[in-house]
């Protein structure tokens, strides 16, 4: 039995609290159980060099953890002078995932930066970040639409993410830190609201896994993602 | 008249919410109006080289701002690869201020690190950080006392901080961002619960100021600090 | 039709040239068509802190590209002063993949570092690197076995990697640079010699993909990996 | 009794030697006893981005210590790869102080950079730097006035600085290194030639100090500053 | 007797293999015995600021060693975050040497970057790099000549380099790593094909050396350089 | 005719002022005309890893230029975050040169660091630095001898350096900045007091030079070096 009576295919209690920032164009404090991530969307009327002059816009993400968001205090990346490989990998993933949600040409020549800062960590920070950043991104895009005449709606589809793994031989959805530490296989699935895949990353932690397990994990993840989609929609309806 | 009907010598609404972190040995989310700072205290059973072998402990602080805590998004210091001079200056100030609260010998050979991370900024982040970090520090020290037999109470006195300035020729207490931007003189005062001075930093922003103004600003700051002391005590009594 | 008459499910011409370095304990120059990666394995009789004292060893990887391995010259990472997120992500992947091949406890308290340096790039450098690094790693481990009495054979299974993608709606195996640039979905599969999965990373480049495509890509990748395993075995038999 | 028979409210022997550099537009070698700081003023016909286009100019400062200016050799900041928090804090203070001396609009679109390099240190390097940099700045401004038709004299007021502290319970002016190390309170005062305050920074080193001590320290500092102003004027009259 | 029956004034077996890179405008894999350096020449239609606007071009070089090119594995400079002093010194030398070969005005406003990457090291990497980079540079210049109408041939003279030293009291040409480690004097000579000097760097490793030894070393070096010139010409004639 | 009536083979006015630092174990302010370098020698009772445990000591050097030591202000290396290739090259040269002066075994397990900081630059800073650093080094070694019983005198020979070049077709000794900028060949010669060579670095600035010019430059340099040796001896006799 999992903590708090959770079933193997249940998500943790999920909370998506939109509009928590006084300054940002979009924001969402997302909680997957004890994992809390503050996502903000900032709109800048400039684009990076590789997009400049094409008329299209850009969506990018940055990720960070507060030094004591974790069980043991981690060194502050700003003090250390560089971001770890894990941080860079996560923020590249979050950026790719959110670019799948929008039509960059329809956004026009501006950049939306999604800052995902982990206030408290208990496993699954990258999947919580993607799920919350989508809410912040949509708010920011709606704001652009209000201020500018956009020919088309830039939001093409919803995007969310969840982790899934094999713990003690069984598929478990939405792993917390303790489960993640003992999982035999760990997978992150990013998908759209109608179940198409955006990114799949599965890793054997101990020993290699048969393809059949990949299938069972995908089943579980897609079920969870369909629930996350409803919660995102509810959050976006909150005035 | 100031925003929200505040009088010139009034503090903004102050909230000190203790024990907000699942992991940290001490924590406090402090709000001075729209300025919100998350302060955590982490205890490490090691000391830095300059204290090593003396039997004494150490208290230090780190400070950061989330990239979109401010009106315009700032570059992430971790991505930039170094902390700004302003950040280093503030975290040195916070560390000095908090060391005045404790007897480092009584703490024993361990380090308490105070992380002050600005979630939302509206002026006065460094004074809010000091005021909240004191609450987190005392919790962490009480925890050490529970786990270890300490000969003496390491907490010697309370410490808080407030800003004060001259805006449009008048002394104003606890400046918000707009007031700070137009202040002629800006001063931060760190003091103990019984009104002794720990640090005074006054700066003419535009033109030099007569000594009499320094006196009037100190009067206002010390009155505010006495109110902050009561709020710190109340927060520490919260179970 | 693909370049050089290659069929959609064919690998490029693969060459694994072992023992190319005068100094390294293991080495292999691997070619996947015009992608050439020099892999060396270096044995050091030390272990990193997180393994220290456990009796176990460690396997890690570093990755780099020569500045003109690519079509346009890239800035040298050493001159730039830091490794890109892409580099860090790849070297973390290569390290994880190769650790799946060995029993770290059986290696004993020493570190094997796999340096994968891209001499010439034409797509698939990370999968070529994993495939070649396995050959270099086994040589280095055999060398340790000769010098030391090891109770058990540390090599548990072979590991190789290949890319697969959807190009113009069709599954293609082992993408070259031009194919990779136009692929709709891009996936890297790391697996053992008997077809168990070590790591699966699939990314929608343009629009999300249905789960059925994931299945077809896995079929193609596993077929290619079984051929790579034979070539690794042949290379290791070369005197 | 202080070293060399100095009274508690006496400055150390002060020497302001102007025009010591063959290349700089302004320069002054300043000595406060055994503390020697070389100050140069460099004029550049460009301005930083935050001033660009406003027609105004800018004054900024940099500070450094030669590695063996101190009793024990310090690591060279250039070799270490970054400036310490102390260095950044001091150069920000020197810049703010000197900007109080001039009308940035009257300077026109150019930058004056004040480099303050400590040749030998014995306490009070930042106050010596400010005092000497004023002399270098005025020379550089006079040079600009000669080469360009400026509508107004950009020099608005003189600025100097001195330290003051409580040592063994008594107010002491202009602390040397040994006094500074044992001071209970340490304060730096920057003021104009007619006694208006530019910056006040007072810090309790051991225990908090009553407000009355702040007053007595200010009395002593302002007396010293009036003497420094005369020495600056004399240096500027030197042909 | 030297390794492999080499006489004191003999070069090691020299191989200059041109056109080894699919992407670079010029390339040469150079071998001086077991020292192997891959040299590529990349043409960029831009020039650095100090040449901008003069109509002239620029030739520059970068140098690196693969981590396991050496007997013991070296730390990767990209991971370390900066290039060593030795690397910077060598790449400055290679750049100066190759600029002596060409008329920068005749090249026109473009930059040729010579990347010299040591694949395997056994002494004399900088002299091999210069010798091979010349071949890559000429190919790249010939390519520019084909694509653009250049008024004049930019190649003014050939340039090559060789090391020479005093080992056990005797002059030795083209030192390998073991000889270099025990040499009493070590000298690198860069010269043109007709024996004029471009750069001479001689260093006493142990004790200072009389001027007569400098003369004898120069005799040996110039003889070797005349042989290198022939090999460069042969490589450039290779289709 | 050269500036100030100097002949082609004359040194500039040379001043070696020893014992200028209150703190350093050895120091010398050296002036070669308008080039002024402050050299200090610092003794540390530790050695770097590559010497540790051998009983021997180490001599090393660091070099820096004050930002406005030059005609145009240069960026401060500490602010830039790294030392230039030129700086690293010079400090490596100065260190090698001074190690030729002493018996590292006789020094015992301690490090002498020579800091050479250019106060004002007018050409030849590296040769002035070596010449002055020798004086500082000998003072520091004499100090070690006084405090410790050393079996042998660690000073084996004197070392000095001078530049020489071909300007307008003629050999010129000790080039100033203007001469250096127009020289066709530039050479730095480090030699012992009795004329043995420690390091020779000659570089063609424009076109390659015949070997006969190398000989004529060496003649001039060695004559100058014999004069520098006398001035070093005189400086060391100064009480």
JSON list of C-alpha atoms in Angstrom, two decimals, chain B residues 1-13 172-174 176 179:
[
{"chain": "B", "resi": 1, "resn": "UNK", "atom": "CA", "xyz": [-1.45, 59.72, 1.23]},
{"chain": "B", "resi": 2, "resn": "UNK", "atom": "CA", "xyz": [0.28, 56.33, 0.75]},
{"chain": "B", "resi": 3, "resn": "UNK", "atom": "CA", "xyz": [-1.26, 53.31, -0.99]},
{"chain": "B", "resi": 4, "resn": "UNK", "atom": "CA", "xyz": [-4.08, 51.58, 0.94]},
{"chain": "B", "resi": 5, "resn": "UNK", "atom": "CA", "xyz": [-4.43, 54.54, 3.29]},
{"chain": "B", "resi": 6, "resn": "UNK", "atom": "CA", "xyz": [-1.13, 53.85, 5.03]},
{"chain": "B", "resi": 7, "resn": "UNK", "atom": "CA", "xyz": [0.24, 56.64, 7.24]},
{"chain": "B", "resi": 8, "resn": "UNK", "atom": "CA", "xyz": [3.84, 57.86, 6.79]},
{"chain": "B", "resi": 9, "resn": "UNK", "atom": "CA", "xyz": [5.10, 56.04, 9.86]},
{"chain": "B", "resi": 10, "resn": "UNK", "atom": "CA", "xyz": [3.05, 52.85, 9.37]},
{"chain": "B", "resi": 11, "resn": "UNK", "atom": "CA", "xyz": [4.41, 49.49, 8.37]},
{"chain": "B", "resi": 12, "resn": "UNK", "atom": "CA", "xyz": [2.77, 47.63, 5.52]},
{"chain": "B", "resi": 13, "resn": "UNK", "atom": "CA", "xyz": [0.63, 44.62, 6.56]},
{"chain": "B", "resi": 172, "resn": "UNK", "atom": "CA", "xyz": [8.40, 57.40, 5.35]},
{"chain": "B", "resi": 173, "resn": "UNK", "atom": "CA", "xyz": [8.66, 54.02, 7.06]},
{"chain": "B", "resi": 174, "resn": "UNK", "atom": "CA", "xyz": [8.91, 50.67, 5.21]},
{"chain": "B", "resi": 176, "resn": "UNK", "atom": "CA", "xyz": [7.47, 49.91, -1.18]},
{"chain": "B", "resi": 179, "resn": "UNK", "atom": "CA", "xyz": [8.43, 54.91, -2.93]}
]
